[in-house]
Every structure is written in C-alpha cells, then in structure tokens.
PDB file of C-alpha atoms in Angstrom:
ATOM      1  CA  MET A 212     100.211 114.553 110.243  1.00 98.00           C
ATOM      2  CA  GLY A 213     101.093 114.050 114.176  1.00 96.00           C
ATOM      3  CA  VAL A 214     100.635 112.567 117.018  1.00 94.00           C
ATOM      4  CA  SER A 215      97.268 110.916 118.450  1.00 88.00           C
ATOM      5  CA  GLY A 216      95.085 114.352 120.138  1.00 90.00           C
ATOM      6  CA  SER A 217      97.437 117.034 117.732  1.00 94.00           C
ATOM      7  CA  GLY A 218      93.996 117.828 116.030  1.00 94.00           C
ATOM      8  CA  LYS A 219      94.658 116.022 112.318  1.00 96.00           C
ATOM      9  CA  SER A 220      90.949 115.013 112.343  1.00 95.00           C
ATOM     10  CA  THR A 221      89.490 118.217 113.368  1.00 96.00           C
ATOM     11  CA  VAL A 222      92.100 120.567 111.431  1.00 98.00           C
ATOM     12  CA  GLY A 223      91.937 118.448 108.405  1.00 98.00           C
ATOM     13  CA  ARG A 224      88.019 118.519 108.042  1.00 98.00           C
ATOM     14  CA  LEU A 225      88.338 122.371 108.274  1.00 99.00           C
ATOM     15  CA  LEU A 226      91.157 122.369 105.645  1.00 99.00           C
ATOM     16  CA  ALA A 227      89.378 119.820 103.430  1.00 98.00           C
ATOM     17  CA  GLU A 228      86.363 122.444 103.201  1.00 98.00           C
ATOM     18  CA  ARG A 229      88.132 125.130 102.501  1.00 98.00           C
ATOM     19  CA  LEU A 230      89.860 123.720  99.775  1.00 98.00           C
ATOM     20  CA  ARG A 231      86.846 122.008  98.771  1.00 98.00           C
ATOM     21  CA  VAL A 232      88.553 118.423  98.501  1.00 98.00           C
ATOM     22  CA  PRO A 233      87.749 114.816 100.010  1.00 98.00           C
ATOM     23  CA  PHE A 234      88.900 114.492 103.534  1.00 98.00           C
ATOM     24  CA  LEU A 235      90.021 111.143 104.849  1.00 98.00           C
ATOM     25  CA  ASP A 236      90.683 109.930 107.974  1.00 97.00           C
ATOM     26  CA  ALA A 237      93.292 107.194 108.337  1.00 96.00           C
ATOM     27  CA  ASP A 238      91.576 106.126 111.201  1.00 92.00           C
ATOM     28  CA  GLU A 239      89.051 104.752 109.589  1.00 94.00           C
ATOM     29  CA  PHE A 240      90.993 102.473 107.463  1.00 96.00           C
ATOM     30  CA  HIS A 241      92.425 100.474 110.485  1.00 93.00           C
ATOM     31  CA  PRO A 242      92.324  96.279 109.883  1.00 94.00           C
ATOM     32  CA  ALA A 243      90.504  94.838 113.230  1.00 93.00           C
ATOM     33  CA  GLY A 244      94.117  93.582 114.656  1.00 93.00           C
ATOM     34  CA  ASN A 245      95.128  96.735 114.592  1.00 92.00           C
ATOM     35  CA  VAL A 246      92.433  98.450 116.117  1.00 89.00           C
ATOM     36  CA  ALA A 247      92.832  95.128 118.964  1.00 90.00           C
ATOM     37  CA  LYS A 248      96.198  96.017 119.552  1.00 89.00           C
ATOM     38  CA  MET A 249      95.878  99.591 119.894  1.00 81.00           C
ATOM     39  CA  ALA A 250      92.935  99.147 122.117  1.00 81.00           C
ATOM     40  CA  ALA A 251      94.841  96.818 124.492  1.00 84.00           C
ATOM     41  CA  GLY A 252      97.707  99.505 124.626  1.00 80.00           C
ATOM     42  CA  THR A 253     100.286  98.097 122.534  1.00 85.00           C
ATOM     43  CA  PRO A 254     102.054 100.301 119.827  1.00 80.00           C
ATOM     44  CA  LEU A 255     101.672  99.169 115.878  1.00 84.00           C
ATOM     45  CA  THR A 256     105.336  97.596 114.794  1.00 91.00           C
ATOM     46  CA  ASP A 257     106.368  98.550 111.506  1.00 93.00           C
ATOM     47  CA  ASP A 258     104.900  95.481 109.951  1.00 95.00           C
ATOM     48  CA  ASP A 259     101.450  96.122 111.697  1.00 95.00           C
ATOM     49  CA  ARG A 260     101.739  99.673 109.780  1.00 93.00           C
ATOM     50  CA  ARG A 261     103.038  98.716 106.416  1.00 96.00           C
ATOM     51  CA  PRO A 262      99.742  97.588 104.756  1.00 97.00           C
ATOM     52  CA  TRP A 263      97.787 100.131 105.986  1.00 97.00           C
ATOM     53  CA  LEU A 264      99.844 102.814 105.003  1.00 98.00           C
ATOM     54  CA  GLU A 265      99.812 100.940 101.192  1.00 98.00           C
ATOM     55  CA  LEU A 266      95.660 101.012 101.550  1.00 98.00           C
ATOM     56  CA  LEU A 267      96.153 104.248 102.103  1.00 98.00           C
ATOM     57  CA  ASN A 268      98.385 105.411  99.353  1.00 98.00           C
ATOM     58  CA  ARG A 269      95.933 103.616  97.059  1.00 97.00           C
ATOM     59  CA  GLU A 270      92.891 105.694  98.628  1.00 96.00           C
ATOM     60  CA  LEU A 271      95.058 108.625  97.504  1.00 97.00           C
ATOM     61  CA  GLN A 272      96.264 107.530  93.953  1.00 96.00           C
ATOM     62  CA  GLU A 273      92.165 107.438  93.700  1.00 95.00           C
ATOM     63  CA  ARG A 274      91.656 111.127  94.009  1.00 92.00           C
ATOM     64  CA  LYS A 275      93.273 113.877  92.144  1.00 83.00           C
ATOM     65  CA  ASN A 276      93.130 116.055  95.463  1.00 95.00           C
ATOM     66  CA  ALA A 277      92.400 114.905  98.814  1.00 98.00           C
ATOM     67  CA  VAL A 278      93.228 115.980 103.054  1.00 98.00           C
ATOM     68  CA  LEU A 279      94.117 112.835 104.845  1.00 98.00           C
ATOM     69  CA  ALA A 280      94.659 112.932 108.690  1.00 98.00           C
ATOM     70  CA  CYS A 281      97.262 110.362 109.624  1.00 97.00           C
ATOM     71  CA  SER A 282     100.033 110.062 112.389  1.00 93.00           C
ATOM     72  CA  ALA A 283     102.847 109.267 109.683  1.00 96.00           C
ATOM     73  CA  LEU A 284     105.339 109.488 112.604  1.00 95.00           C
ATOM     74  CA  LYS A 285     108.366 108.442 110.562  1.00 96.00           C
ATOM     75  CA  GLY A 286     110.041 109.129 107.715  1.00 97.00           C
ATOM     76  CA  SER A 287     109.465 105.833 105.656  1.00 97.00           C
ATOM     77  CA  TYR A 288     105.377 105.671 106.656  1.00 98.00           C
ATOM     78  CA  ARG A 289     105.121 109.352 104.444  1.00 98.00           C
ATOM     79  CA  ASN A 290     107.406 107.829 101.719  1.00 98.00           C
ATOM     80  CA  ILE A 291     104.762 104.930 101.707  1.00 98.00           C
ATOM     81  CA  LEU A 292     102.073 107.500 101.997  1.00 98.00           C
ATOM     82  CA  ALA A 293     103.497 109.446  98.585  1.00 97.00           C
ATOM     83  CA  SER A 294     105.016 106.788  96.698  1.00 97.00           C
ATOM     84  CA  GLY A 295     103.326 107.634  93.040  1.00 96.00           C
ATOM     85  CA  LEU A 296     101.377 110.913  93.708  1.00 96.00           C
ATOM     86  CA  GLN A 297     102.461 113.775  91.375  1.00 94.00           C
ATOM     87  CA  GLU A 298     101.853 116.168  94.467  1.00 94.00           C
ATOM     88  CA  CYS A 299     102.100 115.644  98.446  1.00 96.00           C
ATOM     89  CA  ARG A 300     102.358 118.130 100.764  1.00 97.00           C
ATOM     90  CA  PHE A 301     103.089 117.362 104.424  1.00 98.00           C
ATOM     91  CA  VAL A 302     101.425 119.314 107.666  1.00 98.00           C
ATOM     92  CA  HIS A 303     102.737 118.677 111.037  1.00 98.00           C
ATOM     93  CA  LEU A 304     100.410 119.723 113.830  1.00 98.00           C
ATOM     94  CA  HIS A 305     103.232 119.619 116.613  1.00 97.00           C
ATOM     95  CA  GLY A 306     102.429 120.916 120.499  1.00 96.00           C
ATOM     96  CA  SER A 307     103.985 119.920 123.735  1.00 94.00           C
ATOM     97  CA  ILE A 308     103.379 116.365 125.319  1.00 91.00           C
ATOM     98  CA  GLU A 309     101.637 118.848 128.054  1.00 92.00           C
ATOM     99  CA  LEU A 310      99.191 119.676 125.838  1.00 94.00           C
ATOM    100  CA  ILE A 311      98.544 116.793 123.615  1.00 91.00           C
ATOM    101  CA  ARG A 312      98.005 114.742 126.833  1.00 89.00           C
ATOM    102  CA  SER A 313      95.375 116.833 128.110  1.00 88.00           C
ATOM    103  CA  ARG A 314      93.164 116.600 125.310  1.00 86.00           C
ATOM    104  CA  LEU A 315      93.888 112.820 125.214  1.00 82.00           C
ATOM    105  CA  GLU A 316      92.653 112.652 128.645  1.00 80.00           C
ATOM    106  CA  HIS A 317      89.571 114.928 127.560  1.00 75.00           C
ATOM    107  CA  ARG A 318      88.547 113.026 124.388  1.00 69.00           C
ATOM    108  CA  ARG A 319      86.667 109.610 123.551  1.00 64.00           C
ATOM    109  CA  HIS A 320      88.512 107.962 121.029  1.00 56.00           C
ATOM    110  CA  ARG A 321      87.515 104.000 120.350  1.00 58.00           C
ATOM    111  CA  TYR A 322      91.107 102.737 120.667  1.00 57.00           C
ATOM    112  CA  MET A 323      93.925 105.249 121.483  1.00 59.00           C
ATOM    113  CA  PRO A 324      94.512 105.363 124.705  1.00 60.00           C
ATOM    114  CA  ALA A 325      96.526 108.061 126.258  1.00 63.00           C
ATOM    115  CA  SER A 326      98.984 105.943 127.236  1.00 68.00           C
ATOM    116  CA  LEU A 327     100.273 105.752 123.725  1.00 70.00           C
ATOM    117  CA  LEU A 328     101.225 108.930 123.498  1.00 81.00           C
ATOM    118  CA  LYS A 329     104.840 108.713 124.878  1.00 85.00           C
ATOM    119  CA  SER A 330     105.528 105.915 122.640  1.00 84.00           C
ATOM    120  CA  GLN A 331     104.408 108.340 119.830  1.00 87.00           C
ATOM    121  CA  PHE A 332     106.462 111.288 120.267  1.00 92.00           C
ATOM    122  CA  ALA A 333     109.326 108.913 120.855  1.00 90.00           C
ATOM    123  CA  THR A 334     108.710 107.361 117.472  1.00 90.00           C
ATOM    124  CA  LEU A 335     107.971 110.848 115.727  1.00 94.00           C
ATOM    125  CA  GLU A 336     110.257 111.793 113.450  1.00 96.00           C
ATOM    126  CA  PRO A 337     109.648 115.829 112.709  1.00 94.00           C
ATOM    127  CA  PRO A 338     109.337 116.099 108.933  1.00 94.00           C
ATOM    128  CA  ALA A 339     111.839 118.692 106.840  1.00 92.00           C
ATOM    129  CA  GLY A 340     110.093 120.651 104.730  1.00 92.00           C
ATOM    130  CA  ALA A 341     106.632 120.515 106.005  1.00 96.00           C
ATOM    131  CA  ILE A 342     104.571 122.883 106.934  1.00 98.00           C
ATOM    132  CA  ALA A 343     104.686 123.177 110.657  1.00 98.00           C
ATOM    133  CA  VAL A 344     101.401 124.369 112.584  1.00 98.00           C
ATOM    134  CA  ASP A 345     101.771 124.506 116.700  1.00 97.00           C
ATOM    135  CA  VAL A 346      98.356 123.165 117.540  1.00 97.00           C
ATOM    136  CA  GLY A 347      97.996 125.842 120.675  1.00 96.00           C
ATOM    137  CA  GLN A 348      95.557 128.049 118.841  1.00 96.00           C
ATOM    138  CA  ALA A 349      92.336 127.504 117.452  1.00 97.00           C
ATOM    139  CA  PRO A 350      91.792 124.940 114.536  1.00 97.00           C
ATOM    140  CA  GLU A 351      90.804 127.530 112.668  1.00 98.00           C
ATOM    141  CA  ARG A 352      94.123 129.606 112.789  1.00 98.00           C
ATOM    142  CA  CYS A 353      95.489 126.424 111.940  1.00 98.00           C
ATOM    143  CA  VAL A 354      94.022 126.406 108.966  1.00 99.00           C
ATOM    144  CA  GLU A 355      94.868 129.642 107.621  1.00 98.00           C
ATOM    145  CA  GLU A 356      98.528 129.154 108.580  1.00 98.00           C
ATOM    146  CA  ILE A 357      98.126 126.054 106.601  1.00 98.00           C
ATOM    147  CA  LEU A 358      96.655 127.697 103.661  1.00 98.00           C
ATOM    148  CA  ALA A 359      99.249 130.400 103.667  1.00 98.00           C
ATOM    149  CA  GLY A 360     101.629 127.624 103.266  1.00 97.00           C
ATOM    150  CA  LEU A 361     100.602 126.236 100.501  1.00 95.00           C
ATOM    151  CA  ARG A 362     100.604 129.164  98.617  1.00 89.00           C
TER     152      ARG A 362
END
C-alpha cells in the first residue's frame, strides 16, 4: 500500500513472483466513474471508494493467497480490505513527496495525474504494524525487505 507512484505495482508483481501467488492490481478494478473522476483531477471520496474496496475484498477472499497492490491510504480502507480474511499483512511503500512526484512526472498512467499526489499524502494514515519499506532503493531490494518482514 502507498500513494500513487510509490511502486506498488512493480514491487507487488515481483513479490508475487517470489511467493508464487497471484498478483492483483487494484487499479484494474476501479469502476468507470472513479476512473473518470481521477482522470479529471478530482480526488475520490470515501463513498466512491467503498464499493471498489468491497470488490477487492471479495477478490481476496476467493484466493488462498495473493498480493494486492492498492493505495489503501486510510485505516478504514484497510479494514474493509482485510475484513473476513484469515490473514492479511500490509506493506507500506513510502518515500518523500519529491521522490514520488519525480516518479509520477516520468511515467504514463491512464488516469492518475501527479496533481492528485498532494491530496494522497494528506489522506495517508501510515499503518501501525505494517512492514514499512523505503522506496528510494531498487524494487528487488524492496522485495527482499518485505520477504524478511514476512518471516
């Protein structure tokens, strides 16, 4: 979990490969209305997010194990994601706003403009008990830290 541009998809895919489990990218599950709002530079509300988070929770419940790349910025969002799961571990990918902004400015994302980054940092509630990984290092090194934290 983490703000846009923190490396969730890249690190998540690598982690899923190492763990030999399915990888789910939460961005692929957003309804069209959410995508349109974000593409227009409008932050999503909790009401916008709830059905999406509930869908992600159902997707996780259908799998024995999986890695999900999802912003999950608030504790209430993480509670929805983890609801009813036998086990759920969160990994917080974090970095400075300058590093993340630089990443966003150098990538193409179909609907997440860099202009929404400030609102994401304002919304972020860092999770207690999560595996915290600084993303100012290579994705492979991030995965090694996560694997060490899962042991």
